[in-house]
Amino acid sequence: MFGYIRIYKPQLRICEYETYRAVYCTLCRYLGKQMGFPARMLLNYDYTFMTMLMIAISGEKPCFKQGRCVVNPLKKCGNCSTNANAFQYTAALTGIMFYYKLKDNIADSSAGRKMLWRTLQPYASHIRKKAAKLYPEEDAMVSEYINRQFAAESKALEGGEIIIDELCQPTADVLSAFAERLSEKTSERIILKHFGYFMGRWIYMIDALDDLSDDIKDGSFNPLALKFGLTAEDVANRTDLFEKARIFGNDSLNMSVAEAVKYYELLDLGEFKPIADNVMYLGVSEAQRSALFPPEKRHRNSDKNQIITGVEGK
């Protein structure tokens, strides 16, 4: 995953931020423990949110204690001494997804970037094998997802109508399957399945929107660029067609997150709900704004920044 499902720190209470940070730091420890020190660099917010959901849904009371950061021993950080299954699961998924995402990057990128990504392949293969030993079914699921993604993108490149839903489908399906496995209760699994589907769709689209300009310049695959036939000239001149593609992407994101929130609200997240609310109602909206209008450009687009993004409030 890509790190878009994150908190909006200015609106979190200190105690809530410390709890979230402790989950983040503990996941970092598990990545290092399961797959070696360099794997800590794969840590991102998406897996932190997934870990937090898994802990909340399990009903097991987390126990946090103060510790020292392995990367920076002078820095204090929280450590969760319980809920080992949640951290082990998401750490393994991190390793598996990194390997297959790397394959996807190699397939989609320009010649220069392909060389860069290929230098990481031996290490990615190494950690994927470790993770796959723990969760072979998840490894098989992601492998199938990547194959389906390749097929959908190849079909799109062959010409004809570009159907965004078809391109989103593999990512939506694999996130749906992952989310469903966060609970053992049938009723919760159904809710999580739908929630994961729409968040997976959202992740695929926000990555496309966020990388739109760079992908066009580099000649990398981008569903929005392909659908609207965008060129480097459209990016340079910020043409009406380029703006139309961005608005289309934002509308698609709004639809996905609105559907995801319907299912999210059915989950009982206990003490983690204020943090999860912050992510779903503020963090997601801020991620969309950043994808549409990078912070350094927002003051230049004050009129266009009125576009509603995400689902704010309840």
Short mmCIF file of C-alpha atoms in Angstrom, two decimals:
data_model
loop_
_atom_site.label_atom_id
_atom_site.label_comp_id
_atom_site.label_asym_id
_atom_site.label_seq_id
_atom_site.Cartn_x
_atom_site.Cartn_y
_atom_site.Cartn_z
CA MET A 1 0.00 0.00 0.00
CA PHE A 2 0.97 3.61 -0.33
CA GLY A 3 0.69 5.46 2.99
CA TYR A 4 -2.38 7.60 2.24
CA ILE A 5 -4.59 6.39 5.11
CA ARG A 6 -3.16 8.58 7.82
CA ILE A 7 -4.06 10.70 10.81
CA TYR A 8 -4.60 14.44 10.77
CA LYS A 9 -2.34 15.28 13.69
CA PRO A 10 -3.54 18.86 14.47
CA GLN A 11 -6.96 17.49 15.48
CA LEU A 12 -5.77 14.60 17.68
CA ARG A 13 -5.53 14.86 21.45
CA ILE A 14 -2.06 14.19 22.84
CA CYS A 15 -3.11 10.88 24.43
CA GLU A 16 -4.65 9.73 21.15
CA TYR A 17 -1.55 10.65 19.19
CA GLU A 18 0.65 8.79 21.68
CA THR A 19 -1.52 5.67 21.31
CA TYR A 20 -1.39 5.87 17.52
CA ARG A 21 2.36 6.47 17.63
CA ALA A 22 2.85 3.45 19.90
CA VAL A 23 1.09 1.22 17.35
CA TYR A 24 3.25 2.73 14.60
CA CYS A 25 6.49 2.17 16.54
CA THR A 26 5.55 -1.38 17.57
CA LEU A 27 4.84 -2.30 13.96
CA CYS A 28 8.28 -0.93 13.11
CA ARG A 29 9.79 -3.31 15.70
CA TYR A 30 7.94 -6.30 14.26
CA LEU A 31 9.12 -5.46 10.75
CA GLY A 32 12.70 -5.50 11.97
CA LYS A 33 12.19 -8.64 14.02
CA GLN A 34 10.48 -10.66 11.27
CA MET A 35 12.33 -9.48 8.16
CA GLY A 36 15.51 -7.73 9.23
CA PHE A 37 16.45 -4.15 10.08
CA PRO A 38 16.08 -2.66 6.55
CA ALA A 39 12.42 -3.74 6.47
CA ARG A 40 11.69 -0.97 8.97
CA MET A 41 11.92 1.46 6.05
CA LEU A 42 8.75 -0.13 4.61
CA LEU A 43 6.66 1.08 7.54
CA ASN A 44 3.75 3.28 6.48
CA TYR A 45 0.45 4.67 7.72
CA ASP A 46 -1.83 2.28 5.82
CA TYR A 47 -0.52 -0.74 7.72
CA THR A 48 -0.57 1.18 10.99
CA PHE A 49 -4.28 1.86 10.47
CA MET A 50 -4.90 -1.79 9.58
CA THR A 51 -3.07 -2.91 12.73
CA MET A 52 -5.09 -0.52 14.86
CA LEU A 53 -8.35 -1.82 13.35
CA MET A 54 -7.31 -5.41 14.01
CA ILE A 55 -6.50 -4.65 17.67
CA ALA A 56 -9.75 -2.73 18.16
CA ILE A 57 -11.90 -5.43 16.56
CA SER A 58 -10.23 -8.22 18.54
CA GLY A 59 -11.44 -6.70 21.80
CA GLU A 60 -8.09 -7.54 23.41
CA LYS A 61 -6.97 -4.72 25.68
CA PRO A 62 -3.65 -3.30 24.41
CA CYS A 63 -0.85 -2.75 26.91
CA PHE A 64 1.59 0.04 26.10
CA LYS A 65 4.89 0.75 27.79
CA GLN A 66 7.64 3.27 27.22
CA GLY A 67 10.75 2.20 25.37
CA ARG A 68 13.58 3.47 23.18
CA CYS A 69 13.61 3.74 19.41
CA VAL A 70 15.96 1.17 17.86
CA VAL A 71 16.79 3.50 14.99
CA ASN A 72 17.38 6.48 17.30
CA PRO A 73 18.13 5.30 20.88
CA LEU A 74 17.95 8.88 22.17
CA LYS A 75 14.28 9.01 21.25
CA LYS A 76 11.53 7.58 23.45
CA CYS A 77 8.70 5.66 21.84
CA GLY A 78 5.77 3.51 22.86
CA ASN A 79 5.75 -0.27 22.66
CA CYS A 80 2.69 -2.54 22.68
CA SER A 81 3.48 -5.72 24.62
CA THR A 82 0.17 -7.40 23.67
CA ASN A 83 -1.76 -8.09 20.43
CA ALA A 84 1.18 -9.93 18.83
CA ASN A 85 -1.04 -11.52 16.14
CA ALA A 86 -2.09 -8.14 14.75
CA PHE A 87 1.46 -6.86 14.44
CA GLN A 88 2.78 -10.11 13.01
CA TYR A 89 0.02 -10.19 10.39
CA THR A 90 0.42 -6.63 9.15
CA ALA A 91 4.23 -6.86 9.21
CA ALA A 92 4.03 -9.91 6.95
CA LEU A 93 1.56 -8.16 4.63
CA THR A 94 3.97 -5.24 4.40
CA GLY A 95 6.72 -7.54 3.12
CA ILE A 96 4.47 -9.38 0.69
CA MET A 97 2.92 -6.22 -0.75
CA PHE A 98 6.32 -4.56 -1.13
CA TYR A 99 7.57 -7.38 -3.34
CA TYR A 100 4.54 -7.40 -5.61
CA LYS A 101 4.26 -3.59 -5.69
CA LEU A 102 7.87 -3.55 -6.87
CA LYS A 103 6.95 -5.91 -9.70
CA ASP A 104 4.09 -3.60 -10.62
CA ASN A 105 6.42 -0.57 -10.58
CA ILE A 106 8.88 -2.33 -12.90
CA ALA A 107 6.09 -3.14 -15.34
CA ASP A 108 4.57 0.36 -15.30
CA SER A 109 7.64 2.60 -15.15
CA SER A 110 9.84 4.21 -17.75
CA ALA A 111 13.22 2.65 -18.64
CA GLY A 112 15.19 4.75 -16.13
CA ARG A 113 12.93 3.90 -13.23
CA LYS A 114 12.84 0.22 -14.17
CA MET A 115 16.59 0.00 -13.53
CA LEU A 116 16.19 1.62 -10.12
CA TRP A 117 13.37 -0.71 -9.06
CA ARG A 118 15.25 -3.78 -10.25
CA THR A 119 18.12 -3.06 -7.86
CA LEU A 120 15.66 -3.67 -5.01
CA GLN A 121 14.34 -6.98 -6.35
CA PRO A 122 16.77 -9.35 -4.52
CA TYR A 123 15.95 -7.81 -1.15
CA ALA A 124 12.21 -7.68 -1.90
CA SER A 125 12.27 -11.36 -2.87
CA HIS A 126 14.09 -12.23 0.35
CA ILE A 127 11.57 -10.59 2.69
CA ARG A 128 8.63 -11.83 0.66
CA LYS A 129 9.78 -15.44 1.17
CA LYS A 130 9.98 -14.89 4.92
CA ALA A 131 6.49 -13.38 5.04
CA ALA A 132 5.02 -16.01 2.74
CA LYS A 133 6.14 -18.78 5.11
CA LEU A 134 3.94 -17.26 7.78
CA TYR A 135 0.97 -16.42 5.55
CA PRO A 136 1.06 -18.45 2.29
CA GLU A 137 -2.62 -17.74 1.50
CA GLU A 138 -2.05 -13.99 1.64
CA ASP A 139 0.97 -14.32 -0.62
CA ALA A 140 -1.10 -16.26 -3.16
CA MET A 141 -3.86 -13.64 -2.98
CA VAL A 142 -1.48 -10.77 -3.71
CA SER A 143 0.15 -12.72 -6.54
CA GLU A 144 -3.26 -13.18 -8.14
CA TYR A 145 -4.07 -9.50 -7.59
CA ILE A 146 -0.91 -8.38 -9.39
CA ASN A 147 -1.59 -10.72 -12.31
CA ARG A 148 -5.10 -9.32 -12.61
CA GLN A 149 -3.72 -5.78 -12.41
CA PHE A 150 -1.24 -6.52 -15.19
CA ALA A 151 -4.05 -7.95 -17.32
CA ALA A 152 -6.36 -4.96 -16.74
CA GLU A 153 -3.63 -2.42 -17.52
CA SER A 154 -2.47 -4.34 -20.61
CA LYS A 155 -6.04 -4.39 -21.89
CA ALA A 156 -6.31 -0.64 -21.30
CA LEU A 157 -3.09 0.00 -23.21
CA GLU A 158 -4.36 -1.97 -26.20
CA GLY A 159 -6.91 0.75 -26.89
CA GLY A 160 -10.65 1.02 -26.66
CA GLU A 161 -12.70 2.44 -23.81
CA ILE A 162 -10.82 3.02 -20.53
CA ILE A 163 -13.04 1.72 -17.73
CA ILE A 164 -11.72 3.00 -14.41
CA ASP A 165 -13.76 0.49 -12.39
CA GLU A 166 -11.99 -2.39 -14.13
CA LEU A 167 -8.59 -0.90 -13.32
CA CYS A 168 -9.53 -0.32 -9.66
CA GLN A 169 -11.00 -3.79 -9.20
CA PRO A 170 -7.86 -5.85 -8.36
CA THR A 171 -6.71 -3.41 -5.65
CA ALA A 172 -10.23 -3.14 -4.25
CA ASP A 173 -10.59 -6.93 -4.15
CA VAL A 174 -7.29 -7.63 -2.40
CA LEU A 175 -7.90 -4.94 0.25
CA SER A 176 -11.37 -6.36 0.73
CA ALA A 177 -9.91 -9.82 1.35
CA PHE A 178 -7.31 -8.48 3.79
CA ALA A 179 -9.87 -6.46 5.74
CA GLU A 180 -12.26 -9.40 5.96
CA ARG A 181 -9.56 -11.42 7.72
CA LEU A 182 -9.19 -8.87 10.51
CA SER A 183 -12.08 -10.48 12.39
CA GLU A 184 -13.32 -13.99 13.10
CA LYS A 185 -16.96 -12.92 13.55
CA THR A 186 -19.16 -13.46 10.50
CA SER A 187 -21.09 -10.21 10.94
CA GLU A 188 -17.92 -8.13 11.24
CA ARG A 189 -16.24 -9.92 8.35
CA ILE A 190 -19.08 -8.90 6.02
CA ILE A 191 -18.78 -5.26 7.10
CA LEU A 192 -14.98 -5.29 6.80
CA LYS A 193 -15.15 -6.91 3.38
CA HIS A 194 -17.18 -4.01 1.99
CA PHE A 195 -15.19 -1.40 3.90
CA GLY A 196 -11.91 -2.81 2.55
CA TYR A 197 -13.27 -2.91 -0.99
CA PHE A 198 -14.08 0.79 -1.13
CA MET A 199 -10.90 1.82 0.68
CA GLY A 200 -8.91 -0.28 -1.81
CA ARG A 201 -10.63 1.52 -4.65
CA TRP A 202 -9.86 4.84 -2.96
CA ILE A 203 -6.17 3.91 -2.57
CA TYR A 204 -5.82 3.02 -6.26
CA MET A 205 -7.44 6.27 -7.37
CA ILE A 206 -5.61 8.60 -5.00
CA ASP A 207 -2.29 7.11 -6.08
CA ALA A 208 -3.26 7.76 -9.70
CA LEU A 209 -4.31 11.34 -8.92
CA ASP A 210 -1.26 12.06 -6.76
CA ASP A 211 1.18 10.77 -9.42
CA LEU A 212 -0.69 12.14 -12.44
CA SER A 213 1.78 14.85 -13.46
CA ASP A 214 4.89 12.77 -12.78
CA ASP A 215 3.53 9.70 -14.58
CA ILE A 216 2.74 11.74 -17.69
CA LYS A 217 6.22 13.30 -17.72
CA ASP A 218 7.93 9.93 -17.15
CA GLY A 219 5.74 7.95 -19.52
CA SER A 220 4.56 5.66 -16.71
CA PHE A 221 1.12 4.04 -16.68
CA ASN A 222 -1.62 6.17 -15.17
CA PRO A 223 -5.35 5.40 -15.61
CA LEU A 224 -6.42 9.05 -15.56
CA ALA A 225 -3.79 10.07 -18.09
CA LEU A 226 -4.85 7.22 -20.36
CA LYS A 227 -8.58 7.85 -20.02
CA PHE A 228 -8.26 11.54 -20.91
CA GLY A 229 -5.39 11.20 -23.38
CA LEU A 230 -3.19 13.62 -21.46
CA THR A 231 0.23 14.71 -22.68
CA ALA A 232 3.20 16.55 -21.17
CA GLU A 233 1.83 19.70 -22.82
CA ASP A 234 -1.41 19.35 -20.84
CA VAL A 235 0.62 19.18 -17.62
CA ALA A 236 2.83 22.14 -18.51
CA ASN A 237 -0.09 24.36 -19.53
CA ARG A 238 -2.59 23.06 -16.99
CA THR A 239 -5.11 22.70 -19.78
CA ASP A 240 -8.85 22.34 -19.26
CA LEU A 241 -8.49 18.65 -20.13
CA PHE A 242 -5.90 18.20 -17.40
CA GLU A 243 -8.17 19.91 -14.87
CA LYS A 244 -11.09 17.79 -16.05
CA ALA A 245 -9.08 14.62 -15.36
CA ARG A 246 -8.20 15.82 -11.86
CA ILE A 247 -11.81 16.67 -11.02
CA PHE A 248 -12.94 13.29 -12.36
CA GLY A 249 -10.36 11.61 -10.11
CA ASN A 250 -11.49 13.60 -7.09
CA ASP A 251 -15.17 12.79 -7.73
CA SER A 252 -14.27 9.10 -7.92
CA LEU A 253 -12.42 9.37 -4.62
CA ASN A 254 -15.37 11.07 -2.94
CA MET A 255 -17.69 8.29 -4.07
CA SER A 256 -15.35 5.58 -2.79
CA VAL A 257 -14.74 7.09 0.63
CA ALA A 258 -18.43 7.93 1.11
CA GLU A 259 -19.29 4.26 0.56
CA ALA A 260 -16.44 3.13 2.83
CA VAL A 261 -17.69 5.36 5.65
CA LYS A 262 -21.15 3.74 5.53
CA TYR A 263 -19.55 0.42 6.54
CA TYR A 264 -16.95 1.97 8.82
CA GLU A 265 -19.70 3.40 11.02
CA LEU A 266 -21.02 -0.12 11.66
CA LEU A 267 -17.76 -1.19 13.35
CA ASP A 268 -17.30 -1.16 17.13
CA LEU A 269 -13.78 0.17 17.64
CA GLY A 270 -13.95 0.95 21.34
CA GLU A 271 -11.22 3.25 22.63
CA PHE A 272 -9.63 3.43 19.17
CA LYS A 273 -12.69 5.04 17.58
CA PRO A 274 -11.61 8.69 18.14
CA ILE A 275 -8.32 7.97 16.35
CA ALA A 276 -10.02 6.04 13.55
CA ASP A 277 -12.58 8.86 13.19
CA ASN A 278 -9.71 11.32 12.82
CA VAL A 279 -8.30 9.19 9.99
CA MET A 280 -11.57 8.62 8.16
CA TYR A 281 -13.03 12.13 8.48
CA LEU A 282 -9.95 14.35 8.51
CA GLY A 283 -6.87 12.40 7.41
CA VAL A 284 -8.50 11.04 4.26
CA SER A 285 -9.77 14.49 3.28
CA GLU A 286 -6.34 16.02 3.83
CA ALA A 287 -4.72 13.29 1.72
CA GLN A 288 -7.09 14.14 -1.13
CA ARG A 289 -6.34 17.85 -0.84
CA SER A 290 -2.62 17.11 -0.95
CA ALA A 291 -3.07 14.98 -4.06
CA LEU A 292 -5.12 17.70 -5.78
CA PHE A 293 -3.19 20.69 -4.49
CA PRO A 294 0.33 20.12 -3.12
CA PRO A 295 0.86 22.39 -0.06
CA GLU A 296 3.33 24.64 -1.90
CA LYS A 297 0.72 25.31 -4.63
CA ARG A 298 -2.42 25.75 -2.54
CA HIS A 299 -2.10 29.52 -2.24
CA ARG A 300 -1.99 29.75 -6.05
CA ASN A 301 -5.28 27.84 -6.37
CA SER A 302 -7.34 29.41 -3.61
CA ASP A 303 -10.48 29.50 -5.75
CA LYS A 304 -10.15 25.86 -6.84
CA ASN A 305 -9.39 24.70 -3.31
CA GLN A 306 -13.09 25.00 -2.57
CA ILE A 307 -13.62 21.59 -4.22
CA ILE A 308 -15.05 19.32 -1.53
CA THR A 309 -12.81 16.36 -0.85
CA GLY A 310 -13.36 13.31 1.31
CA VAL A 311 -16.04 12.99 3.94
CA GLU A 312 -15.64 15.63 6.61
CA GLY A 313 -17.60 15.43 9.83
CA LYS A 314 -20.52 13.11 10.42
#
